[in-house]
Coordinates of N, CA and C in Angstrom, one line a residue:
M2 N 24.4 37.8 25.6 CA 24.0 38.8 25.8 C 24.5 38.4 24.4
T3 N 24.5 38.2 23.3 CA 24.9 38.9 21.2 C 23.3 39.9 21.4
S4 N 24.3 40.8 20.9 CA 23.7 42.4 20.3 C 23.6 42.1 18.3
R5 N 23.5 40.7 18.0 CA 22.6 41.5 17.2 C 21.3 42.1 16.7
P6 N 21.4 42.4 15.8 CA 19.3 42.8 15.8 C 18.7 41.4 15.8
V7 N 16.8 41.9 16.0 CA 16.6 41.2 15.6 C 16.1 41.6 14.1
R8 N 16.3 40.1 13.1 CA 15.9 39.8 11.7 C 15.1 39.1 12.1
I9 N 13.4 39.1 10.8 CA 12.2 38.4 10.4 C 12.1 37.5 9.1
G10 N 12.0 36.3 9.2 CA 11.6 35.9 7.7 C 10.5 35.2 7.7
L11 N 9.8 35.3 6.2 CA 8.5 34.3 6.1 C 9.1 33.5 4.8
Q12 N 8.8 32.4 6.0 CA 9.4 31.2 4.9 C 7.4 31.6 3.6
L13 N 8.0 30.9 2.8 CA 6.4 31.1 1.3 C 6.6 29.6 1.9
Q14 N 5.5 28.7 1.9 CA 5.4 27.1 1.6 C 4.6 26.9 0.3
P15 N 5.5 26.5 -0.3 CA 4.9 26.5 -2.3 C 4.0 25.6 -2.3
Q16 N 3.0 25.4 -1.5 CA 1.6 24.2 -1.8 C 1.0 25.3 -1.3
H17 N 0.1 24.3 -3.2 CA -1.7 24.8 -3.0 C -1.8 26.0 -2.9
M18 N -1.2 26.7 -4.0 CA -1.0 28.1 -5.1 C -0.1 28.3 -6.4
D19 N -0.3 28.1 -7.4 CA -0.2 28.8 -8.8 C 1.1 29.4 -8.6
Y20 N 2.5 29.2 -9.4 CA 3.4 30.5 -8.9 C 3.1 32.0 -9.4
D21 N 2.1 31.9 -10.2 CA 2.0 33.3 -10.6 C 1.7 34.0 -9.0
T22 N 0.5 32.7 -8.1 CA 0.5 34.0 -6.2 C 2.1 33.6 -5.6
I23 N 2.3 32.7 -5.4 CA 4.2 32.8 -5.0 C 4.8 34.0 -5.5
R24 N 5.2 34.2 -6.7 CA 6.1 35.4 -6.9 C 5.4 36.8 -6.4
R25 N 3.7 36.5 -5.9 CA 3.2 38.2 -5.9 C 3.9 38.1 -5.1
T26 N 3.4 37.1 -3.9 CA 3.0 36.9 -1.9 C 5.6 37.5 -2.0
A27 N 5.4 36.9 -2.8 CA 7.5 37.0 -2.7 C 7.7 38.1 -2.7
A28 N 7.5 39.2 -4.0 CA 7.8 41.0 -4.0 C 7.2 41.5 -2.9
E29 N 6.1 40.5 -2.6 CA 5.4 41.6 -1.7 C 6.5 42.2 -0.6
A30 N 5.6 40.8 0.2 CA 7.6 40.8 1.7 C 8.5 40.7 1.3
E31 N 9.0 40.9 0.0 CA 10.4 41.8 0.5 C 10.1 43.5 0.1
D32 N 9.0 43.7 -0.1 CA 8.7 45.2 -0.1 C 7.7 46.0 1.2
L33 N 7.4 45.0 2.0 CA 7.0 45.0 3.4 C 8.0 45.3 4.6
G34 N 9.5 45.2 3.8 CA 10.5 44.5 4.5 C 11.2 43.9 5.3
A35 N 10.6 42.6 5.2 CA 10.8 41.6 5.2 C 12.9 40.9 5.5
D36 N 13.9 40.3 6.2 CA 15.6 40.1 6.0 C 15.2 39.3 4.9
I37 N 15.1 37.8 5.8 CA 15.4 37.2 4.7 C 13.7 36.2 4.4
L38 N 13.3 35.4 3.3 CA 12.6 35.0 2.1 C 12.5 33.0 1.8
F39 N 11.8 32.5 2.9 CA 12.4 31.2 3.1 C 11.4 29.9 2.1
N40 N 11.6 29.6 1.1 CA 10.8 27.8 1.4 C 10.8 27.1 1.6
W41 N 11.4 25.8 1.2 CA 11.0 24.4 1.9 C 11.5 23.4 0.8
D42 N 11.7 22.7 1.3 CA 12.5 20.9 0.9 C 11.8 20.3 0.4
H43 N 10.3 20.0 -0.5 CA 9.6 19.0 -0.8 C 9.0 18.8 -1.5
F44 N 8.7 17.4 -1.6 CA 7.4 17.2 -3.3 C 6.3 17.6 -3.3
Y45 N 5.8 17.4 -1.8 CA 4.1 16.9 -1.4 C 4.0 18.8 -0.6
P46 N 2.8 18.6 -1.0 CA 2.6 19.4 0.5 C 2.7 19.2 2.2
L47 N 2.8 20.1 3.4 CA 2.8 18.9 4.2 C 1.7 18.8 4.8
Y48 N 0.6 20.2 5.1 CA -1.2 20.5 5.3 C -1.5 20.6 3.6
G49 N -3.2 20.4 4.3 CA -4.2 20.2 3.8 C -4.2 18.4 2.4
E50 N -4.3 19.0 1.8 CA -5.2 17.9 0.4 C -4.0 16.8 0.1
P51 N -3.1 15.9 0.6 CA -2.2 16.2 0.7 C -1.3 15.9 -1.7
D52 N -2.2 16.2 -1.7 CA -1.7 15.6 -3.7 C -2.8 16.8 -3.7
G53 N -2.5 18.3 -2.9 CA -2.6 19.7 -3.9 C -2.0 19.8 -4.3
L54 N -1.5 20.9 -5.5 CA 0.2 22.5 -6.0 C 0.8 22.9 -5.3
H55 N 1.4 22.2 -5.8 CA 2.8 22.0 -5.1 C 4.4 22.1 -6.0
F56 N 5.4 22.9 -5.2 CA 7.0 22.9 -6.2 C 7.3 22.6 -6.0
E57 N 9.1 22.8 -6.6 CA 10.2 22.0 -6.0 C 11.5 23.4 -5.1
C58 N 12.2 23.1 -4.4 CA 12.8 24.0 -4.0 C 14.0 25.1 -4.5
W59 N 15.0 24.6 -4.8 CA 15.9 25.2 -6.1 C 15.6 25.7 -6.9
T60 N 15.1 24.6 -7.4 CA 15.1 26.2 -9.1 C 13.8 27.0 -8.7
M61 N 13.6 27.3 -7.5 CA 12.3 28.4 -7.0 C 13.2 29.0 -7.0
L62 N 14.6 29.3 -5.2 CA 15.2 29.7 -5.1 C 16.2 31.0 -5.7
A63 N 16.6 29.7 -6.9 CA 16.8 30.4 -8.8 C 15.8 31.3 -8.6
A64 N 14.7 31.1 -9.3 CA 13.8 31.9 -10.5 C 13.9 33.6 -9.0
W65 N 13.4 32.6 -7.3 CA 13.7 34.2 -6.7 C 15.9 35.3 -6.3
A66 N 16.2 34.4 -6.5 CA 17.2 35.3 -7.0 C 16.8 36.3 -8.1
E67 N 16.7 36.2 -8.7 CA 16.5 37.1 -9.8 C 15.6 38.1 -10.0
Q68 N 14.5 37.7 -9.5 CA 13.3 38.3 -9.4 C 13.2 39.6 -8.2
T69 N 14.3 38.6 -6.5 CA 14.1 40.0 -5.3 C 15.0 40.8 -5.6
S70 N 15.7 41.2 -4.7 CA 17.1 42.2 -4.9 C 17.5 42.8 -3.9
R71 N 16.7 42.9 -2.8 CA 16.8 43.0 -0.8 C 17.6 41.8 -0.1
V72 N 16.8 41.3 -0.4 CA 16.2 39.5 1.3 C 17.3 38.6 0.5
E73 N 17.4 38.0 2.1 CA 18.3 36.8 2.0 C 16.9 36.3 1.3
I74 N 17.8 35.0 0.6 CA 16.7 33.5 0.2 C 17.2 32.6 1.0
G75 N 16.8 31.4 0.9 CA 17.2 29.8 0.8 C 16.0 29.1 1.5
A76 N 16.1 27.7 1.7 CA 15.0 26.7 2.9 C 15.0 27.4 3.8
L77 N 14.2 26.3 4.1 CA 14.3 26.1 5.3 C 12.9 24.4 5.8
V78 N 14.0 23.9 5.6 CA 15.8 23.3 5.4 C 16.0 22.6 4.0
T79 N 17.3 22.4 3.2 CA 16.9 21.9 1.8 C 17.1 19.9 2.8
C80 N 16.7 19.2 2.1 CA 17.1 17.8 2.7 C 18.1 17.5 2.1
N81 N 19.4 17.1 2.6 CA 20.3 16.1 2.8 C 20.0 15.2 1.8
S82 N 18.9 14.8 1.7 CA 19.0 12.9 1.4 C 19.1 12.8 -0.1
Y83 N 18.1 14.6 -0.6 CA 18.1 14.4 -2.2 C 18.6 15.1 -3.1
R84 N 19.9 15.5 -3.3 CA 21.1 15.3 -3.2 C 22.7 15.3 -3.5
N85 N 23.4 15.4 -4.4 CA 24.6 15.0 -3.7 C 25.1 16.3 -3.4
P86 N 26.0 16.1 -2.4 CA 26.7 17.1 -1.0 C 27.5 17.7 -2.2
D87 N 27.7 17.7 -3.2 CA 29.1 18.6 -3.8 C 28.5 19.5 -4.8
L88 N 27.3 18.4 -5.1 CA 26.2 19.1 -6.7 C 25.7 20.1 -5.9
L89 N 24.5 20.0 -4.4 CA 23.8 21.3 -3.4 C 24.8 21.7 -3.2
A90 N 26.4 22.3 -3.0 CA 27.0 23.1 -3.1 C 27.5 23.6 -4.5
D91 N 27.9 23.4 -5.7 CA 27.1 23.9 -6.3 C 26.1 24.7 -6.8
M92 N 25.0 24.1 -6.4 CA 23.9 24.8 -6.9 C 24.1 26.1 -6.3
A93 N 24.0 25.5 -4.7 CA 24.1 27.0 -3.7 C 25.1 27.9 -4.9
R94 N 26.1 27.3 -4.8 CA 27.0 28.8 -4.3 C 27.0 29.3 -6.3
T95 N 25.7 28.9 -7.3 CA 24.6 29.3 -8.5 C 24.1 29.5 -7.8
V96 N 23.2 30.0 -7.3 CA 22.4 31.0 -6.4 C 22.2 32.1 -5.3
D97 N 24.2 31.7 -5.4 CA 24.5 32.9 -4.8 C 25.3 33.8 -5.0
H98 N 25.8 33.1 -6.5 CA 26.2 34.6 -7.3 C 24.6 35.1 -8.2
I99 N 23.5 34.4 -8.2 CA 22.8 34.8 -9.3 C 21.7 36.1 -8.6
S100 N 22.0 35.4 -6.6 CA 21.3 36.4 -6.2 C 22.3 37.8 -5.8
G101 N 23.6 37.4 -6.4 CA 24.3 38.9 -5.7 C 24.8 38.7 -4.6
G102 N 24.5 37.9 -3.5 CA 25.1 37.2 -2.2 C 24.1 37.2 -1.4
R103 N 22.7 36.6 -1.9 CA 22.3 36.2 -0.7 C 21.2 35.4 0.1
L104 N 22.6 34.2 -0.3 CA 21.9 32.6 -0.2 C 21.9 32.7 1.7
I105 N 20.6 31.6 1.7 CA 22.3 31.6 3.0 C 21.6 29.2 2.8
L106 N 22.0 28.9 3.3 CA 21.7 27.4 2.3 C 21.5 26.4 3.8
G107 N 20.2 26.5 4.1 CA 19.3 26.3 4.8 C 19.4 24.3 5.2
I108 N 19.5 24.0 5.9 CA 20.2 22.1 5.6 C 19.5 21.5 6.5
G109 N 19.4 20.4 6.8 CA 18.7 19.1 7.9 C 18.5 17.9 7.2
S110 N 18.6 17.0 8.3 CA 18.6 15.6 7.9 C 17.4 14.8 7.5
G111 N 16.2 14.9 7.0 CA 15.1 15.0 6.4 C 14.8 14.1 6.5
W112 N 12.8 14.2 6.9 CA 12.5 13.6 7.5 C 10.4 13.1 7.6
F113 N 9.8 13.6 6.5 CA 9.2 13.3 5.6 C 9.1 12.4 4.5
E114 N 8.9 11.1 4.4 CA 8.9 9.8 4.5 C 7.9 10.2 3.4
R115 N 7.0 10.3 3.1 CA 6.6 10.5 1.5 C 7.3 10.8 0.2
D116 N 8.3 11.4 0.6 CA 9.3 12.2 -0.2 C 10.2 11.5 -0.5
Y117 N 10.7 10.2 0.5 CA 11.9 9.5 0.2 C 10.5 8.4 -0.6
N118 N 10.1 8.1 -0.5 CA 9.1 6.7 -0.5 C 8.0 6.8 -2.4
E119 N 8.2 8.3 -2.1 CA 7.3 8.9 -3.6 C 8.8 9.3 -5.2
Y120 N 9.9 9.2 -4.4 CA 11.2 10.1 -5.1 C 12.0 8.0 -5.4
G121 N 11.4 7.8 -4.5 CA 13.0 6.4 -5.2 C 14.4 7.1 -3.1
Y122 N 14.4 7.5 -2.9 CA 15.0 7.4 -2.3 C 14.8 6.9 -1.2
E123 N 16.5 6.3 -0.4 CA 16.4 5.4 0.4 C 16.0 5.8 1.7
F124 N 15.0 6.0 2.2 CA 14.3 6.8 4.1 C 15.5 6.1 5.4
G125 N 15.3 4.8 5.1 CA 16.4 3.9 5.9 C 16.0 5.0 8.3
T126 N 17.3 5.1 8.4 CA 17.0 5.6 10.0 C 17.0 7.5 10.5
A127 N 16.6 7.8 11.6 CA 16.5 9.3 11.7 C 17.9 9.4 11.8
G128 N 18.9 8.3 13.2 CA 20.5 8.3 13.7 C 21.0 8.3 12.6
G129 N 20.4 7.6 10.7 CA 21.3 7.3 9.5 C 21.2 8.3 8.9
R130 N 20.4 8.9 8.9 CA 20.1 10.0 8.1 C 21.1 11.4 8.7
L131 N 21.8 11.1 9.5 CA 22.4 12.4 10.6 C 23.2 12.4 10.4
D132 N 23.6 10.7 9.9 CA 25.1 10.8 10.4 C 25.6 11.6 8.0
A133 N 24.2 10.8 7.3 CA 25.2 11.0 5.9 C 24.9 12.6 6.1
L134 N 24.5 13.1 7.3 CA 24.3 15.1 7.3 C 25.8 15.2 7.7
A135 N 26.1 14.9 8.6 CA 27.2 15.0 9.2 C 28.5 14.1 8.4
E136 N 28.5 14.0 7.3 CA 29.6 13.2 6.3 C 30.0 14.9 4.7
A137 N 28.2 15.0 5.0 CA 27.6 16.7 3.9 C 28.2 16.8 4.0
L138 N 28.0 17.8 4.6 CA 28.8 18.8 5.1 C 29.8 19.1 4.5
P139 N 31.2 19.4 5.1 CA 32.8 19.0 5.2 C 32.8 18.2 3.6
R140 N 31.9 18.2 2.8 CA 32.4 18.2 1.5 C 31.5 18.8 0.7
I141 N 30.5 20.0 0.9 CA 29.7 20.6 1.0 C 30.7 22.0 1.0
E142 N 31.4 22.0 2.3 CA 33.3 23.5 2.1 C 33.6 22.8 1.5
S143 N 34.0 21.6 1.2 CA 35.6 21.6 0.9 C 34.8 22.4 -1.2
R144 N 33.5 21.7 -1.2 CA 33.5 21.3 -3.1 C 33.7 22.7 -3.1
W145 N 33.0 24.5 -2.2 CA 32.8 26.0 -2.0 C 34.9 25.8 -2.7
A146 N 35.4 25.1 -1.6 CA 36.5 25.5 -1.9 C 37.1 25.7 -3.1
K147 N 36.7 24.8 -3.9 CA 37.4 23.6 -4.9 C 36.6 24.5 -7.1
L148 N 35.6 25.5 -6.2 CA 35.2 26.4 -7.0 C 35.4 27.7 -7.8
N149 N 35.6 27.0 -9.0 CA 35.3 28.4 -10.5 C 33.8 29.2 -10.9
P150 N 34.0 30.4 -10.9 CA 33.7 31.4 -9.8 C 33.7 30.5 -8.6
A151 N 34.8 31.3 -7.3 CA 33.8 30.9 -5.7 C 32.4 31.4 -5.2
P152 N 32.6 31.1 -4.0 CA 30.6 31.8 -3.3 C 31.1 33.7 -3.9
T153 N 30.2 33.6 -3.7 CA 30.6 36.1 -3.8 C 30.6 35.9 -2.2
R154 N 31.0 35.0 -1.2 CA 31.3 35.3 -0.2 C 30.8 33.7 0.7
K155 N 31.4 33.8 1.7 CA 30.9 33.0 3.1 C 29.5 32.5 4.0
I156 N 29.2 31.7 2.3 CA 27.6 31.6 2.2 C 27.6 30.6 3.7
P157 N 26.7 31.5 4.7 CA 26.0 31.9 6.0 C 24.9 29.5 5.5
T158 N 25.2 29.4 6.4 CA 25.1 27.6 6.2 C 24.5 27.5 7.7
L159 N 23.3 27.5 7.9 CA 22.0 27.1 8.9 C 21.5 25.8 8.8
I160 N 21.3 25.5 9.7 CA 20.7 23.9 10.5 C 19.4 23.5 10.9
G161 N 18.7 23.4 11.0 CA 17.6 23.0 11.6 C 18.0 21.6 11.8
G162 N 16.9 21.9 13.4 CA 16.5 20.6 14.1 C 17.7 21.0 15.2
G163 N 16.9 19.6 16.9 CA 17.7 19.9 18.1 C 18.3 19.0 18.8
G164 N 18.1 17.9 18.2 CA 19.2 16.5 18.6 C 19.8 16.8 19.4
E165 N 20.1 16.7 20.7 CA 21.4 17.1 21.3 C 22.3 16.2 21.9
K166 N 22.6 15.1 20.8 CA 23.4 14.8 20.8 C 24.2 14.8 19.5
K167 N 23.8 14.3 18.4 CA 24.0 14.7 17.1 C 23.7 16.4 16.2
T168 N 22.8 16.5 16.4 CA 22.0 18.2 15.1 C 22.5 18.8 16.0
L169 N 22.8 18.6 17.7 CA 23.7 20.5 18.6 C 24.9 19.6 17.7
R170 N 25.4 19.2 17.8 CA 26.6 18.9 17.8 C 27.3 20.1 16.7
L171 N 26.6 19.1 15.5 CA 26.8 20.3 13.8 C 27.4 20.9 14.3
V172 N 26.0 21.7 14.8 CA 26.0 23.6 14.8 C 26.9 23.9 14.7
A173 N 27.3 22.7 15.8 CA 28.7 23.9 16.6 C 29.7 23.6 16.2
K174 N 30.3 22.7 15.2 CA 31.0 23.0 14.2 C 30.9 23.3 12.4
H175 N 29.8 23.4 12.3 CA 28.9 23.9 10.8 C 28.7 25.1 10.7
A176 N 27.5 25.6 12.0 CA 26.4 26.2 11.6 C 26.7 28.0 12.2
D177 N 26.6 29.1 10.7 CA 26.5 29.7 10.6 C 25.1 30.4 11.9
I178 N 24.1 29.5 11.7 CA 22.9 30.0 12.2 C 21.9 28.7 12.6
W179 N 21.4 29.0 13.6 CA 21.3 27.1 13.9 C 19.3 27.5 14.2
H180 N 18.2 26.5 13.8 CA 17.0 26.8 13.6 C 16.7 25.6 14.5
S181 N 15.5 26.4 15.3 CA 14.8 25.6 16.8 C 13.2 25.7 15.7
F182 N 13.4 24.8 16.3 CA 11.0 24.4 16.7 C 11.0 24.4 18.2
A183 N 11.7 24.8 19.3 CA 11.5 24.4 20.2 C 10.6 25.5 21.0
D184 N 10.2 25.1 22.5 CA 9.1 26.0 22.9 C 10.1 27.3 24.1
A185 N 10.2 28.4 24.5 CA 10.7 29.0 25.5 C 11.6 27.9 26.6
E186 N 11.3 27.1 26.8 CA 11.7 26.7 27.7 C 12.5 25.9 27.6
T187 N 12.0 24.7 26.5 CA 13.6 23.8 25.3 C 14.3 24.7 24.9
L188 N 14.2 25.7 24.3 CA 15.9 26.4 23.8 C 16.4 27.2 24.2
E189 N 15.9 26.8 25.7 CA 16.6 28.2 27.0 C 17.4 26.8 27.3
H190 N 17.5 25.9 27.5 CA 17.9 24.1 28.0 C 19.1 23.9 26.1
K191 N 18.4 23.6 25.5 CA 19.3 23.2 24.3 C 19.8 24.7 23.9
L192 N 20.3 25.5 23.9 CA 21.1 27.0 24.0 C 22.9 25.9 25.1
G193 N 21.4 25.8 25.9 CA 23.3 25.4 27.0 C 24.2 23.5 26.2
V194 N 23.2 23.4 25.5 CA 23.6 22.2 25.8 C 24.6 22.4 24.1
L195 N 24.2 23.8 23.7 CA 24.7 23.8 21.5 C 26.2 24.8 22.4
R196 N 25.8 24.8 24.3 CA 26.6 26.4 24.3 C 28.3 24.5 25.1
G197 N 27.9 23.9 25.4 CA 29.0 22.9 25.4 C 29.2 22.3 24.5
H198 N 28.7 21.9 23.8 CA 29.6 21.3 22.6 C 30.1 22.4 22.1
C199 N 30.0 23.7 22.2 CA 30.9 24.7 21.5 C 32.3 24.8 22.1
E200 N 31.9 25.0 23.6 CA 32.9 24.8 24.0 C 34.1 23.5 24.5
T201 N 33.8 22.5 24.0 CA 34.4 21.0 23.8 C 34.9 21.3 22.2
I202 N 34.3 21.8 21.0 CA 35.2 22.2 19.9 C 35.9 23.8 19.5
G203 N 36.1 25.0 20.7 CA 36.7 25.7 21.3 C 36.4 27.1 20.1
R204 N 35.2 27.0 20.5 CA 34.3 28.0 18.9 C 33.6 28.8 20.1
D205 N 33.1 30.4 19.6 CA 32.1 30.9 20.8 C 31.4 30.6 19.8
P206 N 29.5 30.6 20.7 CA 28.8 30.2 20.4 C 27.8 31.2 19.9
S207 N 28.2 32.8 20.4 CA 28.1 34.3 20.1 C 27.5 33.9 18.2
E208 N 28.8 33.9 18.2 CA 29.5 32.7 16.5 C 27.2 32.7 15.8
I209 N 27.1 32.5 16.9 CA 26.3 31.3 16.0 C 24.0 32.2 15.7
E210 N 23.8 32.3 15.1 CA 22.3 32.8 15.0 C 21.7 31.9 15.3
V211 N 20.7 32.1 16.9 CA 19.6 32.0 16.5 C 18.3 31.6 16.7
S212 N 17.8 31.3 15.4 CA 16.8 31.3 15.0 C 14.8 30.1 14.8
V213 N 14.1 31.2 15.3 CA 12.6 30.2 16.2 C 11.8 30.6 14.7
V214 N 10.3 29.8 15.8 CA 9.5 30.6 15.5 C 8.9 31.3 15.6
G215 N 8.2 32.6 14.4 CA 7.8 34.0 14.9 C 6.5 33.6 15.7
K216 N 6.8 34.0 17.2 CA 4.8 33.6 17.9 C 5.1 34.9 18.7
P217 N 4.0 35.7 18.8 CA 3.8 36.6 19.3 C 3.1 36.1 20.6
D218 N 3.2 35.8 21.6 CA 3.0 35.6 23.1 C 4.7 34.8 23.0
S219 N 5.2 34.0 22.6 CA 6.5 33.8 23.3 C 8.4 34.5 22.6
R220 N 7.6 35.5 21.8 CA 8.7 36.5 21.0 C 9.9 37.3 22.0
D221 N 9.1 38.0 23.6 CA 10.0 38.9 23.4 C 10.8 36.9 25.0
R222 N 10.4 36.3 25.3 CA 10.8 35.2 26.2 C 12.1 34.9 24.6
M223 N 11.5 34.6 23.4 CA 12.9 34.3 22.9 C 14.6 34.6 23.1
H224 N 14.0 36.6 22.8 CA 14.4 37.4 22.5 C 15.1 37.6 23.9
E225 N 15.2 37.2 24.9 CA 16.2 37.7 26.3 C 17.2 36.3 26.7
L226 N 16.2 35.4 25.9 CA 17.5 34.3 25.9 C 18.8 34.3 24.0
G227 N 18.0 34.7 23.3 CA 19.0 35.2 23.1 C 19.0 34.7 21.5
A228 N 17.6 35.0 20.9 CA 17.0 33.9 19.2 C 17.4 35.6 19.0
R229 N 17.3 35.6 17.6 CA 17.3 36.3 16.4 C 16.8 37.5 15.6
L230 N 16.9 35.9 15.1 CA 16.6 35.1 14.2 C 14.5 34.6 13.8
F231 N 13.7 35.1 13.2 CA 12.2 34.5 13.8 C 10.9 34.9 12.7
T232 N 11.1 33.5 12.2 CA 9.6 33.5 11.4 C 8.8 32.7 10.9
V233 N 7.8 33.0 10.6 CA 6.4 32.7 10.3 C 5.9 32.6 8.6
S234 N 5.2 31.4 10.0 CA 4.8 30.7 7.8 C 3.7 31.3 7.0
T235 N 3.7 30.9 5.3 CA 1.9 30.9 4.7 C 2.6 29.7 3.9
G236 N 1.0 30.3 3.6 CA 0.7 29.3 2.4 C -0.2 29.3 1.6
G237 N -0.6 28.6 0.4 CA -1.8 28.5 -0.6 C -2.9 28.4 0.1
P238 N -4.0 28.3 -0.6 CA -3.9 29.1 -1.5 C -4.4 30.0 -1.6
Q239 N -4.5 31.3 -0.4 CA -4.4 32.8 -0.1 C -3.2 33.0 0.9
P240 N -2.2 33.1 0.5 CA -1.3 32.7 1.5 C -1.6 34.9 2.5
D241 N -1.1 34.7 3.7 CA -1.9 36.4 4.3 C -0.9 36.7 5.2
L242 N 0.0 37.7 4.9 CA 0.6 38.2 5.4 C 1.4 39.0 6.9
T243 N -0.6 39.0 7.6 CA -0.1 39.5 8.4 C -0.2 39.4 9.1
E244 N 0.5 38.3 10.1 CA 1.7 37.8 10.5 C 3.1 38.6 10.7
L245 N 3.5 38.4 9.4 CA 4.4 39.2 9.0 C 4.6 40.6 9.3
R246 N 3.5 41.6 9.1 CA 3.6 43.0 8.9 C 3.5 42.5 10.6
D247 N 2.7 42.1 11.8 CA 2.9 42.5 13.0 C 4.1 41.9 14.0
M248 N 4.9 41.3 13.3 CA 5.9 40.0 13.5 C 7.5 41.8 13.5
L249 N 7.2 42.5 11.7 CA 8.7 43.5 11.1 C 8.1 44.2 11.6
A250 N 6.8 45.3 12.5 CA 7.1 46.0 13.6 C 6.9 45.9 15.0
W251 N 7.2 44.5 15.3 CA 8.2 44.2 17.0 C 9.4 44.0 16.6
R252 N 9.5 43.9 15.2 CA 11.9 43.9 14.8 C 12.2 45.9 14.7
D253 N 10.8 46.0 14.9 CA 11.2 47.8 14.3 C 11.2 48.3 16.6
K254 N 10.4 47.8 16.5 CA 10.6 48.7 18.3 C 11.3 47.8 19.1
T255 N 11.7 46.7 18.5 CA 12.8 46.1 19.6 C 13.7 47.1 18.9
N256 N 14.6 46.8 18.0 CA 15.8 46.8 17.5 C 16.3 48.2 17.8
G257 N 14.4 49.6 17.6 CA 15.2 50.7 18.5 C 15.2 51.4 16.7

């Protein structure tokens, strides 16, 4: 069982609201005590009006890096397909410096076909996109080692997804944080798979922080299983931080 403290993230979905609202909500989340502020890496809304208001991920993270002072920031998650891996490494290093060392590089293989079609990326297959992620992660790590100035710290890498043969093997090799959308029963199984991949490569699985969706009815069981990062989400047109407040109170009680 890990001794990590519980942390709470807010995914502020950059959809269906103007940027002033996003800015105010980000500030309020930090003031309330959120540990991490996430957005997502898409070009169109995922819910509601499909052509509704929407903003880009990484330019927003740079703005959050200046606006905030305490919370860690990142994408849940960056789509590997949308940027050259060396460029993404440089972008992450730059936001890391702007924020004073508060960036988390959340990354995944991508899945939202409309993004690809509208912006001219090849959608391909799920397996092919995972293979591309496997090629990108060492390039990102290599670029970080070459950049001048270097990152302010070892930038934590969060990998999202639950595929047992490819994704969890990448988590074992590269991730500091693994984010799962699974329910508790599935999480328990996948943690066993992840431990197996870690054993194969000789890594201590306790080095990987387990990240899940924060839900009141499952959070205690998820915590028993080893999850320590719990993220709730809100979006426009009127973002609601009620769930965040509840999870922060639970965090403080759980951490004692």
